[in-house]
Structure formats: structure tokens, C-alpha cells
Coordinates of C-alpha atoms in Angstrom, one line a residue:
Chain N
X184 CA -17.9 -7.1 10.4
X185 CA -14.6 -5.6 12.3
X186 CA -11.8 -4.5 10.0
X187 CA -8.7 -2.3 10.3
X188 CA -7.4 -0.2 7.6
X189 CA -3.7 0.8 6.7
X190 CA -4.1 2.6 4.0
X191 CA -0.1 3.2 3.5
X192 CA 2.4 -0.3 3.1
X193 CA 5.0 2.2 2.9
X194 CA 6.0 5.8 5.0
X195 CA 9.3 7.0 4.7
X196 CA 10.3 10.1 6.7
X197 CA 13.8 12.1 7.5
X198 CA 15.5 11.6 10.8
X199 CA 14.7 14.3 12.8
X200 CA 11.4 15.2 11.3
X201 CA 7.3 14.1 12.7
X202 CA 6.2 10.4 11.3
X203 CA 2.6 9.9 11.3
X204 CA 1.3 5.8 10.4
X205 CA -2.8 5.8 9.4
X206 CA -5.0 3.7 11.0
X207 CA -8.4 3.3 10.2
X208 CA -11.5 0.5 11.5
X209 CA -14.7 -0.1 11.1
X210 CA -16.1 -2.0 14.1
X211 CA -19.7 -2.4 15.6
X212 CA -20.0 -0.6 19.0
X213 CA -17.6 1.0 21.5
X214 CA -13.6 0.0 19.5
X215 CA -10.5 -0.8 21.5
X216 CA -7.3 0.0 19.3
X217 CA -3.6 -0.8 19.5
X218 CA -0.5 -0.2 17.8
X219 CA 2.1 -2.9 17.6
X220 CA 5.7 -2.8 16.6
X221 CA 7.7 -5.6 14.4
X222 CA 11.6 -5.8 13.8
X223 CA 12.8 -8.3 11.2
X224 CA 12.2 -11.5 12.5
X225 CA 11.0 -10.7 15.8
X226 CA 7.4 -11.0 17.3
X227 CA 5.2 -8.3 17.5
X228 CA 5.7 -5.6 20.6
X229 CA 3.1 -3.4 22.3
X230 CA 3.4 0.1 22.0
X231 CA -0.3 1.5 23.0
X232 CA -4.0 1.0 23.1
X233 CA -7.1 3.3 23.3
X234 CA -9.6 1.9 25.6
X235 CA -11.6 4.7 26.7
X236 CA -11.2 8.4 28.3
X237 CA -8.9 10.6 26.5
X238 CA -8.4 10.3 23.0
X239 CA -4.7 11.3 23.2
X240 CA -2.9 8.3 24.2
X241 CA 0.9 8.2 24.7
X242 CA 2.5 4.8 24.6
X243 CA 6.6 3.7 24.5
X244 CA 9.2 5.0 23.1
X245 CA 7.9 8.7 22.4
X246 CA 4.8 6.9 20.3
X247 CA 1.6 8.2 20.8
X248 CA -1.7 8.0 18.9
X249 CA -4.9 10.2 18.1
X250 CA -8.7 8.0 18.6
X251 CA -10.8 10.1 16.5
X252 CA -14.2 8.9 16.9
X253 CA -15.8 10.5 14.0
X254 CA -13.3 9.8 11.5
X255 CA -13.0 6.3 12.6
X256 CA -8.8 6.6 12.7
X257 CA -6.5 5.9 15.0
X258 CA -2.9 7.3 13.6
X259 CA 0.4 6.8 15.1
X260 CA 2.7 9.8 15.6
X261 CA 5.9 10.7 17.0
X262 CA 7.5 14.1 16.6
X263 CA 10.8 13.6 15.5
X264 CA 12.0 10.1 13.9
X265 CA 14.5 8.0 14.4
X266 CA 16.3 5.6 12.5
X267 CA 15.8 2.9 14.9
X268 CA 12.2 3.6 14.5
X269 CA 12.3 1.8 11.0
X270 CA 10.3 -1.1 11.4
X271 CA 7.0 -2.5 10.5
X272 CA 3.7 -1.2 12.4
X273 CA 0.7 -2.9 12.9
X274 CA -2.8 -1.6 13.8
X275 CA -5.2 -3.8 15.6
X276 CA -9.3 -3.8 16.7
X277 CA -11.3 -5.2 19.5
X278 CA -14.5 -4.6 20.7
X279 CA -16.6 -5.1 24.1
X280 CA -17.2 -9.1 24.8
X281 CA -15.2 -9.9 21.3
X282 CA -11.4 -11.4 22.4
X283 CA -10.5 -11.7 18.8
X284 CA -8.1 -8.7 17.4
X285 CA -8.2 -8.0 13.9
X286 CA -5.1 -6.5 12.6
X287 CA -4.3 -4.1 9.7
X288 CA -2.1 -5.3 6.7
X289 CA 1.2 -3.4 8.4
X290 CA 2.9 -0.2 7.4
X291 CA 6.4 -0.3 6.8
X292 CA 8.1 2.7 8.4
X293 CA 11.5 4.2 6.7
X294 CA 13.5 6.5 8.6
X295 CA 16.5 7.9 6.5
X296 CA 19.5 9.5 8.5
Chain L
X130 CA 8.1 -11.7 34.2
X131 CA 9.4 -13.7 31.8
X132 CA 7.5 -13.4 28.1
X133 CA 5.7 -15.5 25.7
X134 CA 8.2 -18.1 24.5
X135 CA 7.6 -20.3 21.6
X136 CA 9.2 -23.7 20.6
X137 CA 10.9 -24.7 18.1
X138 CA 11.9 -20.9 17.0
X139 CA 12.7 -22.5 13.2
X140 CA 11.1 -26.0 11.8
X141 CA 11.5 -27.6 8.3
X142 CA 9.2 -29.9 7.0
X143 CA 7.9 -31.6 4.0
X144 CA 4.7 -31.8 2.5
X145 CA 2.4 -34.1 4.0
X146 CA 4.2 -34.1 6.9
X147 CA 2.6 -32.5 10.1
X148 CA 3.8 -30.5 13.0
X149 CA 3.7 -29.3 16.4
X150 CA 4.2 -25.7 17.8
X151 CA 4.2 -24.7 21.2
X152 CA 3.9 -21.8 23.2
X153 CA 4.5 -20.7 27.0
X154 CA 1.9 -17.9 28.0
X155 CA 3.4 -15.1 30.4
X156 CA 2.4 -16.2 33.9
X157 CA -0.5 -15.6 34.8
X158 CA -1.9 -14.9 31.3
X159 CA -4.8 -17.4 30.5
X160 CA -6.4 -16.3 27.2
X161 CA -3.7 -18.0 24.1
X162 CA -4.0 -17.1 20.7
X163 CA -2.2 -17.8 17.3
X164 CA -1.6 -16.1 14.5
X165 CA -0.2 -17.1 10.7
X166 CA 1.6 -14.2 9.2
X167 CA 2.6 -14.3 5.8
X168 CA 4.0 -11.6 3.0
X169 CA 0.5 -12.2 1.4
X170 CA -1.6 -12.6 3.6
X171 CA -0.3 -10.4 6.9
X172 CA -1.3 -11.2 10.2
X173 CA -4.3 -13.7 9.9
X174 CA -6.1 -15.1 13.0
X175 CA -6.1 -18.9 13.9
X176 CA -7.9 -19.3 17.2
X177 CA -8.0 -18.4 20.6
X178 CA -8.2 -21.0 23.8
X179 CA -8.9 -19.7 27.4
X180 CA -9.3 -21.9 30.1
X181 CA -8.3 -24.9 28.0
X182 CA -11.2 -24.0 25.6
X183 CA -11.3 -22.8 22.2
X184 CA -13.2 -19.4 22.5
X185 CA -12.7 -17.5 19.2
X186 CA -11.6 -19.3 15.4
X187 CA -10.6 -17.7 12.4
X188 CA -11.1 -19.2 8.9
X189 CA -8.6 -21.6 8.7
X190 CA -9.2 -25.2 7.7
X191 CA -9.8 -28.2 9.7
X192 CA -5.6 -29.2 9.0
X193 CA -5.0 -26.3 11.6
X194 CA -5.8 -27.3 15.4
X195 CA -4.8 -26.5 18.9
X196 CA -5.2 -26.8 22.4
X197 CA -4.8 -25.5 25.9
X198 CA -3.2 -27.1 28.9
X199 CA -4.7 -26.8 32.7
X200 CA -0.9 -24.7 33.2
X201 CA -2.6 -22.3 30.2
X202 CA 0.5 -23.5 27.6
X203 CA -0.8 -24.1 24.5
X204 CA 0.3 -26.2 21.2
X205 CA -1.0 -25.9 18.1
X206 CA -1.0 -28.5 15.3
X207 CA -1.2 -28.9 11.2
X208 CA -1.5 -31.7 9.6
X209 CA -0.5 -33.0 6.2
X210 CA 1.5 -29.6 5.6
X211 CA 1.0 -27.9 2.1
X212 CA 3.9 -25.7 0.8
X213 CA 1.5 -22.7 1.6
X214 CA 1.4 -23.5 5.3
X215 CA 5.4 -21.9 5.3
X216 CA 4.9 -19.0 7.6
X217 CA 6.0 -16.8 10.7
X218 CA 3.6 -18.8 13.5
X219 CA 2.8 -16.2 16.5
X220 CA 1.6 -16.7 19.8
X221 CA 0.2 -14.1 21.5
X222 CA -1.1 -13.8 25.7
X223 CA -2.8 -11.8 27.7
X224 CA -4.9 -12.0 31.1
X225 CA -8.5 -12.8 29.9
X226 CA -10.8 -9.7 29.0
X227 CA -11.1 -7.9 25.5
X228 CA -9.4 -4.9 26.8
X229 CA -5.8 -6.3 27.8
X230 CA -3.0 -6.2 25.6
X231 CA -1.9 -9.0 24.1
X232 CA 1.7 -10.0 24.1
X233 CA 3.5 -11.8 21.5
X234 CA 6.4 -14.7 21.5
X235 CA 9.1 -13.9 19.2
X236 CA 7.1 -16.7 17.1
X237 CA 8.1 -20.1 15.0
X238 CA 9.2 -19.8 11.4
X239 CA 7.7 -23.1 9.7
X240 CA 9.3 -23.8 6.0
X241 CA 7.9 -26.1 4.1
X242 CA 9.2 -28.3 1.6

């Protein structure tokens, strides 16, 4: 069975200083992986995905993300935080010939000025 | 391009009653899916049409149905609402394959009563 951990509901961080959001799955074969974004009362936007190829993948607004094959994680980073970063993220899971996502529970991101 | 736009944005309804949610897929975008999201329950999976058929299904009961239009919009319907139906509905598009990202609508907020 496919499943995504976020093992964190809650990061908070200082403005200024690196934010990392876990991600972990557990998926049969090759995984695709994404990060989404949610502001309060808006739909879900697209920051990045790991298909294949390098495992560093950069995505918007300064996000990028580490596919690590043999922990089975896919964290979020971004070296310095902002305060408009505070939001919830998601993680999400696919897998070759499978068009179903399966999404992590959601991290809610704190950045304090 | 104009995004994934979902109608009504905000709905109130009683129990027993049933309703109707639509959504507008970017253009081009054939594959549709929907998703409940709750403070429970997170982001839970209802189905997925492509091509006007229903290709992937979460574990929802029979209450919760959808479809697909030839233009790729789709509706989706629940009948005889229960209080626990109230959620944030999402829509989400993308081209067709396992690998594209999917985009989200900024979603319908169903209350019920």
C-alpha cells in the first residue's frame, strides 16, 4: 500500500533562519513526490515534484526538496524563512501507471518575525 | 491559462438534503479529481474521472458520486448529506499521466446543517 508520512503537524522557525518540513512514503516501485502549499482558505498550490534524475529538486519561491532514496524522505527546505512562508504544507505520492496521489496529513509551518 | 475554478465557492445545506459541486479543469487538462479535506481527516481522496470515466476511487460511500463531461468539466454529487459531509471540497487537474502535477481550484466549502 502507498502512504506519505509527516511526521511533524507543527514546525515553527525564526525569520531569517533554514526551515526544513519531513516527508516520508512508503510506495511500491519507482515514487513520484510533490510538495504542495495551502493558505487559509485557499486551494492547494504546487511548489515541486521529484520525478526522476537529480535528487535535488528546486521548486518556487526559494523551496527546494531532498529525494533520498534509501531513507524513503523527501524533506522540504528553504534557507532563510519568511513570514509569508507560514502556511500549511502538504506532501504527496504517486507511482508509475497509478494516477491516484496520496497525501500526507500536512505540516503547519510557523514563521515568527 | 486560466485555473481550476470551482462552483459554488460556499454552500449550506441541511441534512438529508443533497448537493451539487462543480469544477472547470484548466484547458486542456483531462484527468479530474476530488478531494474531501477535513481537520480530522486531512486530505482524503474521492475519485478520479479522465475521459469522462471514473479511473481511480477512494473509500467513500456510495452517497458520494461524480462525473465527467465530453468538455473534461466535472461535477460531483452527495446525496442525503450527513452533518459529517461539512468540508473543504477540492478539485484538482492535470493533463493525463501519473507524472504531471496536479492543480487545484481554490475549492467549495460545504456546511452542513
Amino acid at each position: 500500500a502507498q502512504s506519505v508520512a509527516q511526521p511533524e503537524d507543527q514546525v515553527n522557525v525564526a525569520e531569517g533562519n533554514p526551515l526544513t518540513v519531513k516527508c516520508t512514503y512508503s510506495v511500491s516501485g519507482n515514487p513520484y513526490l510533490f510538495w504542495y502549499v495551502q493558505y487559509p482558505n485557499r486551494g492547494l498550490q504546487f511548489l515541486l515534484k521529484y520525478i526522476t534524475g537529480d535528487n535535488l529538486v528546486k521548486g518556487s519561491y526559494g523551496f527546494e526538496a531532498e529525494f533520498n532514496k534509501s531513507q524513503t524522505s523527501f524533506h522540504l527546505k528553504k534557507p532563510s524563512a519568511l513570514v509569508s512562508d507560514s502556511a500549511l504544507y502538504f506532501c504527496a505520492v504517486g507511482r508509475n501507471n497509478f494516477n491516484k496521489f496520496y497525501f500526507g496529513s500536512g505540516t503547519k509551518l510557523n514563521v515568527k518575525p | 491559462k486560466a485555473g481550476v475554478t470551482q462552483t459554488p465557492r460556499y454552500l449550506i445545506k441541511t441534512r438529508g438534503q443533497q448537493v451539487t459541486l462543480s469544477c472547470s479543469p484548466i484547458s486542456g487538462h483531462r484527468s479530474v479529481s476530488w478531494y474531501q479535506q477535513t481537520p480530522g481527516q486531512g486530505l482524503q481522496f474521492l475519485f478520479e474521472y479522465f475521459s469522462e470515466t471514473q479511473r481511480n476511487k477512494g473509500n467513500f460511500p456510495g452517497r458520494f458520486s461524480g462525473r465527467q463531461f465530453s468538455n473534461s468539466r466535472s461535477e460531483m454529487n452527495v446525496s442525503t448529506l450527513e452533518l459529517g459531509d461539512s468540508a473543504l471540497y477540492l478539485c484538482a487537474s492535470k493533463p493525463a499521466g501519473p507524472t504531471d502535477t496536479q492543480y487545484f481550484g481554490p475549492g467549495t466549502r460545504l456546511t452542513v446543517l
